[in-house]
Coordinates of C-alpha atoms in Angstrom, one line a residue:
M286 CA 0.1 0.0 -0.1
Q287 CA 1.3 3.3 -1.1
A288 CA 2.3 5.7 1.9
E289 CA 0.2 8.6 2.3
Q290 CA 1.9 11.8 0.9
Q291 CA 2.6 14.5 3.7
I292 CA 2.0 18.0 2.8
P293 CA 5.2 20.1 4.0
E294 CA 4.4 22.2 7.0
E295 CA 5.7 25.4 5.3
D296 CA 3.1 24.8 2.6
L297 CA 0.2 24.8 5.0
L298 CA -1.8 28.0 5.0
P299 CA -2.2 29.4 8.6
L300 CA -5.6 29.6 10.0
T301 CA -7.4 33.0 10.0
P302 CA -8.4 34.3 13.3
L303 CA -12.1 33.6 12.6
S304 CA -11.2 30.0 11.8
Q305 CA -9.1 29.8 15.0
I306 CA -12.0 31.2 17.1
R307 CA -14.6 28.8 15.6
E308 CA -12.3 25.8 16.1
A309 CA -11.7 26.9 19.7
L310 CA -15.5 27.3 20.2
H311 CA -16.2 23.8 18.8
E312 CA -13.7 22.4 21.4
E313 CA -15.4 24.6 24.1
D314 CA -12.1 26.1 24.9
L315 CA -13.0 29.7 25.8
A316 CA -9.7 30.5 27.4
E317 CA -8.2 29.9 23.9
V318 CA -11.0 32.1 22.4
G319 CA -10.0 34.9 24.7
E320 CA -6.5 34.7 23.9
I321 CA -7.0 34.9 20.2
V322 CA -9.6 37.7 20.5
N323 CA -7.7 40.0 22.8
E324 CA -4.6 40.0 20.6
L325 CA -6.6 41.7 17.9
K326 CA -7.4 45.3 17.5
P327 CA -10.8 46.5 18.5
A328 CA -12.0 47.2 15.1
E329 CA -10.9 43.6 14.1
I330 CA -12.8 42.3 17.2
A331 CA -16.0 44.1 15.8
R332 CA -15.7 42.5 12.5
M333 CA -15.1 39.1 14.0
L334 CA -18.4 39.4 16.0
E335 CA -20.3 40.5 13.0
S336 CA -18.8 37.3 11.2
L337 CA -20.3 35.0 13.8
P338 CA -23.8 33.6 14.2
P339 CA -25.6 35.0 17.3
I340 CA -25.0 32.2 19.7
E341 CA -21.2 32.1 19.0
R342 CA -21.1 35.8 19.0
E343 CA -22.4 36.0 22.5
Q344 CA -19.8 33.5 23.6
V345 CA -17.0 35.5 21.9
W346 CA -18.2 38.8 23.4
E347 CA -17.9 37.4 26.8
T348 CA -14.2 36.8 26.4
V349 CA -13.4 40.4 25.3
D350 CA -11.4 42.4 27.9
D351 CA -13.4 45.0 29.6
E352 CA -10.8 47.8 28.6
Y353 CA -11.6 47.0 25.0
N354 CA -15.4 47.1 25.2
G355 CA -16.0 50.7 24.3
E356 CA -13.7 50.7 21.3
V357 CA -15.3 47.4 20.0
L358 CA -18.8 48.6 20.3
A359 CA -17.9 51.7 18.6
H360 CA -17.1 49.8 15.4
L361 CA -20.1 47.6 15.4
S362 CA -23.0 48.0 13.0
E363 CA -26.2 49.0 14.6
S364 CA -28.1 45.7 14.5
V365 CA -25.2 43.7 16.0
L366 CA -24.7 46.5 18.6
E367 CA -28.5 46.3 19.8
D368 CA -28.1 42.5 20.3
I369 CA -24.9 42.9 22.5
V370 CA -26.3 45.9 24.3
D371 CA -29.5 43.9 25.2
E372 CA -27.3 41.5 27.1
M373 CA -25.4 44.1 29.1
S374 CA -26.4 45.5 32.5
H375 CA -26.7 49.4 33.0
E376 CA -23.5 49.3 35.1
E377 CA -21.6 47.6 32.4
L378 CA -23.1 50.0 29.8
L379 CA -22.3 53.0 31.8
Q380 CA -18.7 51.8 32.5
T381 CA -18.2 51.3 28.7
A382 CA -19.6 54.6 27.9
E383 CA -17.3 56.4 30.3
S384 CA -14.2 54.8 28.5
M385 CA -15.3 55.8 25.0
Q386 CA -13.9 58.9 23.3
E387 CA -16.5 61.6 23.0
D388 CA -17.1 61.3 19.1
D389 CA -17.5 57.5 19.4
L390 CA -19.8 58.0 22.4
V391 CA -22.0 60.1 20.3
D392 CA -22.2 57.4 17.6
F393 CA -22.9 54.9 20.1
L394 CA -25.8 56.8 21.7
Q395 CA -27.2 57.4 18.3
D396 CA -27.2 53.7 17.5
V397 CA -28.5 52.2 20.8
P398 CA -32.3 52.0 21.6
E399 CA -33.6 55.4 22.6
D400 CA -34.5 54.3 26.2
V401 CA -30.9 52.9 26.7
A402 CA -29.4 56.3 25.4
I403 CA -31.6 58.3 27.7
K404 CA -30.6 56.3 30.7
L405 CA -26.9 56.6 29.7
L406 CA -27.2 60.4 29.3
S407 CA -28.8 60.8 32.6
S408 CA -26.0 59.0 34.4
L409 CA -23.3 61.2 32.9
D410 CA -22.0 64.2 34.6
E411 CA -23.7 67.6 33.8
V412 CA -21.0 69.2 31.7
Q413 CA -20.5 66.0 29.5
R414 CA -24.2 65.5 29.2
A415 CA -24.7 69.1 27.9
R416 CA -21.9 68.6 25.3
L417 CA -23.4 65.4 24.0
T418 CA -26.8 66.7 23.9
Q419 CA -25.7 69.4 21.9
I420 CA -24.2 67.1 19.2
L421 CA -27.2 64.7 19.3
E422 CA -29.3 67.6 18.3
Y423 CA -27.9 67.5 14.8
D424 CA -28.3 64.8 12.1
E425 CA -25.6 62.2 12.5
D426 CA -24.7 62.7 8.8
S427 CA -24.2 66.4 9.1
A428 CA -21.2 68.3 10.2
G429 CA -22.7 69.0 13.5
G430 CA -23.4 65.2 14.1
M431 CA -19.9 64.1 13.1
M432 CA -17.9 66.9 15.0
N433 CA -15.9 66.7 18.2
N434 CA -16.0 69.2 21.1
D435 CA -12.3 69.1 21.7
A436 CA -11.1 71.8 19.4
I437 CA -8.2 73.9 20.9
S438 CA -8.6 77.7 20.4
V439 CA -6.6 80.7 21.2
R440 CA -6.8 84.4 21.0
P441 CA -5.0 86.3 18.0
E442 CA -2.8 88.2 20.5
T443 CA -1.4 84.9 22.0
L444 CA 2.5 84.6 21.9
V445 CA 3.9 81.4 20.4
E446 CA 5.9 80.8 23.5
T447 CA 2.6 81.2 25.5
L448 CA 0.7 78.6 23.4
I449 CA 3.5 76.1 23.4
R450 CA 3.7 76.3 27.3
Y451 CA -0.1 75.8 27.5
L452 CA 0.1 72.8 25.3
R453 CA 2.9 71.1 27.3
R454 CA 0.9 71.5 30.4
M455 CA -1.9 69.3 28.9
E456 CA -1.7 65.5 29.7
E457 CA -2.2 64.8 26.2
L458 CA -3.5 66.7 22.9
P459 CA -6.9 65.6 21.5
R460 CA -6.2 62.9 18.8
I461 CA -5.5 64.0 15.4
T462 CA -4.8 67.5 16.5
N463 CA -2.8 69.0 13.6
K464 CA -4.0 72.7 14.0
I465 CA -5.0 75.3 16.6
F466 CA -7.9 77.6 16.0
V467 CA -7.7 81.3 16.4
V468 CA -10.9 83.1 17.6
D469 CA -11.8 86.5 19.0
R470 CA -13.5 87.2 22.4
D471 CA -16.8 86.2 20.8
E472 CA -15.4 82.7 19.8
R473 CA -15.6 83.8 16.0
L474 CA -13.3 81.9 14.0
L475 CA -10.4 84.2 12.6
G476 CA -7.8 81.7 11.4
E477 CA -5.9 78.5 12.2
V478 CA -2.3 77.8 13.0
L479 CA -0.7 74.4 11.9
L480 CA 1.3 72.7 14.6
T481 CA 4.2 72.4 12.1
T482 CA 4.2 76.1 11.8
L483 CA 3.9 76.7 15.5
L484 CA 6.9 74.5 16.4
T485 CA 9.2 76.2 14.0
A486 CA 8.0 79.8 14.7
D487 CA 9.9 82.4 16.8
N488 CA 8.7 82.4 20.4
Q489 CA 7.9 86.1 20.4
L490 CA 5.6 86.1 17.4
H491 CA 1.8 86.4 17.9
M492 CA -0.8 84.1 16.3
T493 CA -1.6 86.9 13.9
D494 CA 1.8 86.7 12.6
I495 CA 1.8 83.0 11.7
M496 CA -1.9 82.0 11.3
K497 CA -3.5 81.3 8.2
Y498 CA -6.5 83.6 7.5
D499 CA -9.7 82.4 6.0
P500 CA -9.4 78.8 6.9
V501 CA -11.6 76.0 5.4
S502 CA -14.4 75.6 7.9
L503 CA -17.9 73.7 7.9
H504 CA -21.3 74.8 8.9
L505 CA -23.1 72.8 11.4
N506 CA -25.7 71.8 8.9
T507 CA -23.3 70.9 6.1
T508 CA -24.2 67.3 4.8
G509 CA -21.8 64.4 5.3
Q510 CA -21.2 64.1 1.5
Q511 CA -20.3 67.7 1.4
V512 CA -17.9 67.3 4.4
A513 CA -16.3 64.4 2.8
R514 CA -15.9 66.2 -0.5
T515 CA -14.4 69.3 1.2
F516 CA -11.7 67.1 2.9
R517 CA -11.0 65.4 -0.3
E518 CA -10.6 68.7 -2.2
H519 CA -8.5 70.5 0.3
D520 CA -6.6 67.6 1.6
L521 CA -7.7 68.1 5.1
I522 CA -6.8 66.3 8.2
S523 CA -9.1 68.4 10.5
A524 CA -11.5 71.3 9.9
A525 CA -13.4 73.7 12.1
V526 CA -17.2 73.6 12.5
V527 CA -18.9 76.8 12.9
N528 CA -22.5 78.1 13.6
D529 CA -24.6 80.8 11.7
D530 CA -22.5 83.6 13.5
N531 CA -19.2 81.8 12.5
Q532 CA -18.4 80.9 16.0
L533 CA -16.3 77.9 16.6
V534 CA -18.3 75.1 18.0
G535 CA -16.0 72.0 17.2
R536 CA -13.9 70.3 14.9
I537 CA -14.1 67.3 12.4
T538 CA -11.2 64.9 11.9
A539 CA -10.2 62.7 9.0
D540 CA -11.0 59.5 10.9
D541 CA -14.6 60.7 11.2
V542 CA -14.8 61.3 7.6
M543 CA -13.5 57.9 6.7
D544 CA -16.1 56.4 9.0
Y545 CA -18.6 58.3 7.1
I546 CA -17.4 57.4 3.7
Q547 CA -17.4 53.6 4.6
E548 CA -20.9 53.7 6.1
D549 CA -22.1 55.6 3.1
S550 CA -20.7 53.3 0.6
E551 CA -22.3 50.3 2.5
R552 CA -25.6 52.2 2.4
L553 CA -25.5 52.7 -1.2
L554 CA -24.5 49.1 -1.8
M555 CA -27.3 47.7 0.3
Q556 CA -29.9 50.1 -0.8
T557 CA -29.3 49.3 -4.4
A558 CA -30.8 45.9 -3.4
G559 CA -33.5 47.7 -1.4
M560 CA -32.1 46.6 1.9
D561 CA -31.1 48.2 5.3
E562 CA -27.5 49.2 5.4
E563 CA -27.4 48.0 8.9
V564 CA -28.6 44.6 8.2
D565 CA -26.9 41.8 10.2
T566 CA -25.1 39.2 8.0
F567 CA -26.4 36.6 10.6
A568 CA -29.8 38.2 11.4
P569 CA -32.7 35.7 12.4
I570 CA -34.1 34.1 9.5
H571 CA -37.6 35.5 10.1
K572 CA -36.3 39.1 10.2
A573 CA -34.2 38.7 6.9
A574 CA -37.1 37.0 5.2
I575 CA -39.5 40.1 6.2
G576 CA -36.9 42.6 5.2
R577 CA -36.2 41.0 1.8
G578 CA -40.0 40.2 1.3
I579 CA -40.8 44.0 1.1
W580 CA -38.5 44.5 -1.7
L581 CA -39.8 41.4 -3.5
G582 CA -43.3 42.7 -3.1
V583 CA -42.4 46.0 -4.8
N584 CA -40.7 44.0 -7.6
M585 CA -43.8 41.8 -8.0
F586 CA -46.0 44.9 -8.4
T587 CA -43.8 46.4 -11.1
A588 CA -43.6 43.0 -12.6
L589 CA -47.4 42.7 -12.8
I590 CA -47.5 46.0 -14.6
T591 CA -45.3 44.7 -17.2
A592 CA -47.1 41.4 -17.5
T593 CA -50.3 43.4 -18.0
V594 CA -48.7 45.0 -21.0
I595 CA -47.5 41.8 -22.4
N596 CA -51.0 40.2 -21.9
A597 CA -52.6 43.0 -23.8
F598 CA -50.7 41.8 -27.0
G599 CA -51.5 38.2 -26.4
S600 CA -53.0 37.7 -29.8
T601 CA -50.2 39.4 -31.5
I602 CA -47.7 36.9 -29.9
E603 CA -50.0 34.0 -30.7
Q604 CA -49.7 34.9 -34.4
I605 CA -46.0 35.8 -34.4
V606 CA -44.4 33.4 -31.9
A607 CA -41.0 34.9 -32.7
L608 CA -41.8 37.9 -30.7
A609 CA -41.8 35.8 -27.6
A610 CA -38.2 35.0 -28.2
L611 CA -37.2 38.6 -29.1
A612 CA -39.1 40.5 -26.5
P613 CA -36.5 39.7 -23.6
V614 CA -33.6 41.0 -25.8
V615 CA -35.3 44.5 -26.1
A616 CA -36.1 44.7 -22.3
S617 CA -32.7 43.4 -21.3
L618 CA -30.7 45.8 -23.3
G619 CA -32.9 48.6 -22.4
G620 CA -32.5 47.8 -18.6
N621 CA -28.8 47.7 -18.9
A622 CA -28.5 50.9 -20.8
G623 CA -30.6 52.6 -18.3
A624 CA -28.6 51.2 -15.5
Q625 CA -25.5 52.7 -16.9
S626 CA -27.1 56.2 -17.2
L627 CA -28.5 55.8 -13.8
T628 CA -25.2 54.8 -12.1
I629 CA -23.3 57.7 -13.7
I630 CA -26.0 60.3 -12.5
I631 CA -26.2 58.9 -9.1
R632 CA -22.3 59.1 -8.8
G633 CA -22.4 62.7 -10.1
I634 CA -25.1 63.6 -7.6
A635 CA -22.9 62.0 -4.7
L636 CA -19.9 64.0 -5.8
G637 CA -21.7 67.3 -6.2
Q638 CA -21.2 67.4 -9.9
I639 CA -24.7 67.6 -11.0
E640 CA -27.4 70.3 -10.2
G641 CA -30.1 72.1 -12.1
A642 CA -27.8 74.1 -14.3
N643 CA -26.2 71.3 -16.1
A644 CA -29.2 68.9 -16.0
R645 CA -30.2 69.8 -19.6
A646 CA -26.8 69.2 -21.0
L647 CA -26.7 65.8 -19.2
I648 CA -30.0 64.8 -20.7
L649 CA -29.0 65.7 -24.3
R650 CA -25.7 63.9 -23.8
E651 CA -27.2 60.7 -22.5
L652 CA -29.8 61.0 -25.5
L653 CA -26.9 61.1 -27.9
I654 CA -25.2 58.1 -26.4
G655 CA -28.7 56.4 -26.4
S656 CA -29.2 57.2 -30.1
I657 CA -25.7 55.9 -31.1
S658 CA -26.3 52.8 -29.0
G659 CA -29.7 52.3 -30.6
I660 CA -28.5 52.5 -34.1
V661 CA -25.6 50.2 -33.5
W662 CA -27.2 47.4 -31.4
G663 CA -30.5 48.0 -33.1
S664 CA -28.8 46.9 -36.4
V665 CA -27.0 44.1 -34.7
A666 CA -30.4 42.7 -33.2
A667 CA -32.3 43.3 -36.5
L668 CA -29.6 41.3 -38.4
I669 CA -29.8 38.4 -35.9
A670 CA -33.6 38.5 -36.2
Y671 CA -33.4 38.3 -40.0
L672 CA -31.0 35.4 -39.8
W673 CA -33.1 33.5 -37.3
F674 CA -36.6 34.0 -38.9
G675 CA -35.9 35.3 -42.5
A676 CA -38.5 38.1 -42.1
P677 CA -37.3 41.5 -43.1
A678 CA -40.3 43.2 -41.7
L679 CA -39.8 41.6 -38.2
A680 CA -36.1 42.7 -38.4
A681 CA -37.0 46.2 -39.0
V682 CA -39.7 46.1 -36.1
M683 CA -36.8 44.8 -33.9
F684 CA -34.5 47.7 -34.8
A685 CA -37.1 50.3 -34.3
A686 CA -38.2 48.8 -30.9
L687 CA -34.7 48.4 -29.6
F688 CA -33.8 52.0 -30.7
I689 CA -36.9 53.3 -29.0
N690 CA -36.0 51.6 -25.8
L691 CA -32.4 52.6 -25.7
M692 CA -33.3 56.2 -26.1
T693 CA -35.9 56.0 -23.4
A694 CA -33.6 54.2 -21.1
A695 CA -30.9 56.9 -21.6
F696 CA -33.7 59.6 -20.9
V697 CA -35.2 58.0 -17.7
G698 CA -31.7 57.0 -16.5
V699 CA -30.9 60.8 -16.1
V700 CA -34.5 62.0 -15.3
I701 CA -35.4 59.6 -12.5
P702 CA -32.4 60.3 -10.1
L703 CA -32.7 63.9 -10.6
I704 CA -36.5 63.9 -9.8
L705 CA -35.8 61.6 -6.8
N706 CA -33.1 63.8 -5.5
R707 CA -35.3 66.8 -5.8
L708 CA -38.0 65.0 -3.8
K709 CA -35.4 64.2 -1.1
I710 CA -35.6 60.4 -2.0
D711 CA -32.4 58.5 -2.3
P712 CA -32.0 57.7 -6.0
A713 CA -29.7 54.6 -5.1
L714 CA -32.7 53.2 -3.2
A715 CA -35.7 53.8 -5.4
G716 CA -33.9 54.6 -9.0
S717 CA -33.6 51.1 -10.2
I718 CA -37.1 50.1 -9.3
F719 CA -38.6 52.9 -11.7
L720 CA -35.9 52.5 -14.3
M721 CA -36.5 48.7 -14.7
T722 CA -40.3 49.3 -14.9
F723 CA -40.0 52.0 -17.5
T724 CA -37.6 50.1 -19.8
D725 CA -39.5 46.9 -19.6
I726 CA -43.0 48.6 -20.4
I727 CA -41.6 50.8 -23.1
G728 CA -39.6 47.9 -24.6
F729 CA -42.5 45.5 -24.7
L730 CA -44.8 48.3 -26.0
A731 CA -42.6 49.3 -28.6
L732 CA -41.8 45.7 -30.0
L733 CA -45.4 44.3 -29.6
G734 CA -47.1 47.6 -30.6
L735 CA -45.1 47.9 -33.9
A736 CA -45.5 44.3 -34.6
T737 CA -49.4 44.7 -34.1
A738 CA -49.4 47.7 -36.5
F739 CA -47.2 46.6 -39.2
L740 CA -46.9 42.8 -39.2
I741 CA -50.6 41.7 -38.7

């Protein structure tokens, strides 16, 4: 009998932390689980928890060191966070909240159930409660909701030497501090001083001598998308947040912007499929079925509208069976063409490149692209129809139907997201529903209607 071939040890791939944890759980070795988990960074622990079924998730959470609890919870999605918070006592929650940095605590309070948030707020000291309440008044996806209250500010007449002495007396600088803000006696923002400039400046210079006037700042109600765009365009690490009177009320740092960008990307991805961006990968089956069922119900309604159109031309299809084979081609190409336009427009809206002033130019541009596509692919489809069925008239109808549908797809692919955006409805969530309905209906109407008019 031939000896079993051994795989060299160096060729074996190391187990991932997730695989190691699941193996340890299978062996009921929670001590091993704890060792593996607590060697990871808090964000990695959070990702690990989200990658486990609820029962295993609870077991792993019990092994996380208390000192990491706050940072781990700050990185969890809302649905998973709620499940873990439900199992924690008020004392555990309060201890965890007190260990969090203020901006993470704001996000935490926005994600936990309202009754939990109220209890936690009432347990905090008056000063911290007032600061947090102020931030919680703003939408979480606005500059006010994203800001921190730890901005360092000085008067314009302050000497470099004095400011450096003051900074050295602090136990530590707020994280990601790269600039000091200069304000007047009414806290109105006048300028900013980069730390790199401060450290190399002469000690006897005043802030007015070294500060940058008219710094980039963000209003409290600036949207998250505009905040991200401003950081990208100006290569910012941090930026001041001001109110209507240009008074400094806080600052936003690059890590907060990165968190927003990631969450916004996940939201767009999930909403494209009509799903909640905070959905738990291992959510209970009944919850997942209900959530997805709503989307399927909407799709069934729109599909029934399309089916009604097809049914109206039943006699035409019976007489020209070839139409049953060609109809899906017209609908499919129209849907894909429209999706391309829709994606381009949604991206442009997200980047702030599209507004009323250039909407007409966009519509004309997409119509031109649609007409070119209609001529090219309409000709190809007509040729295929002729080769298949040997009917020149049917080929001509196929060309006309496809041309009409691709033009329609280009038009609605631009107009639908613009209208939805004007109505304050997220185009990424509802755009594809309306688009596919339009292109299917117009495609079938064009093909079957022209066939009824000219072939029967």
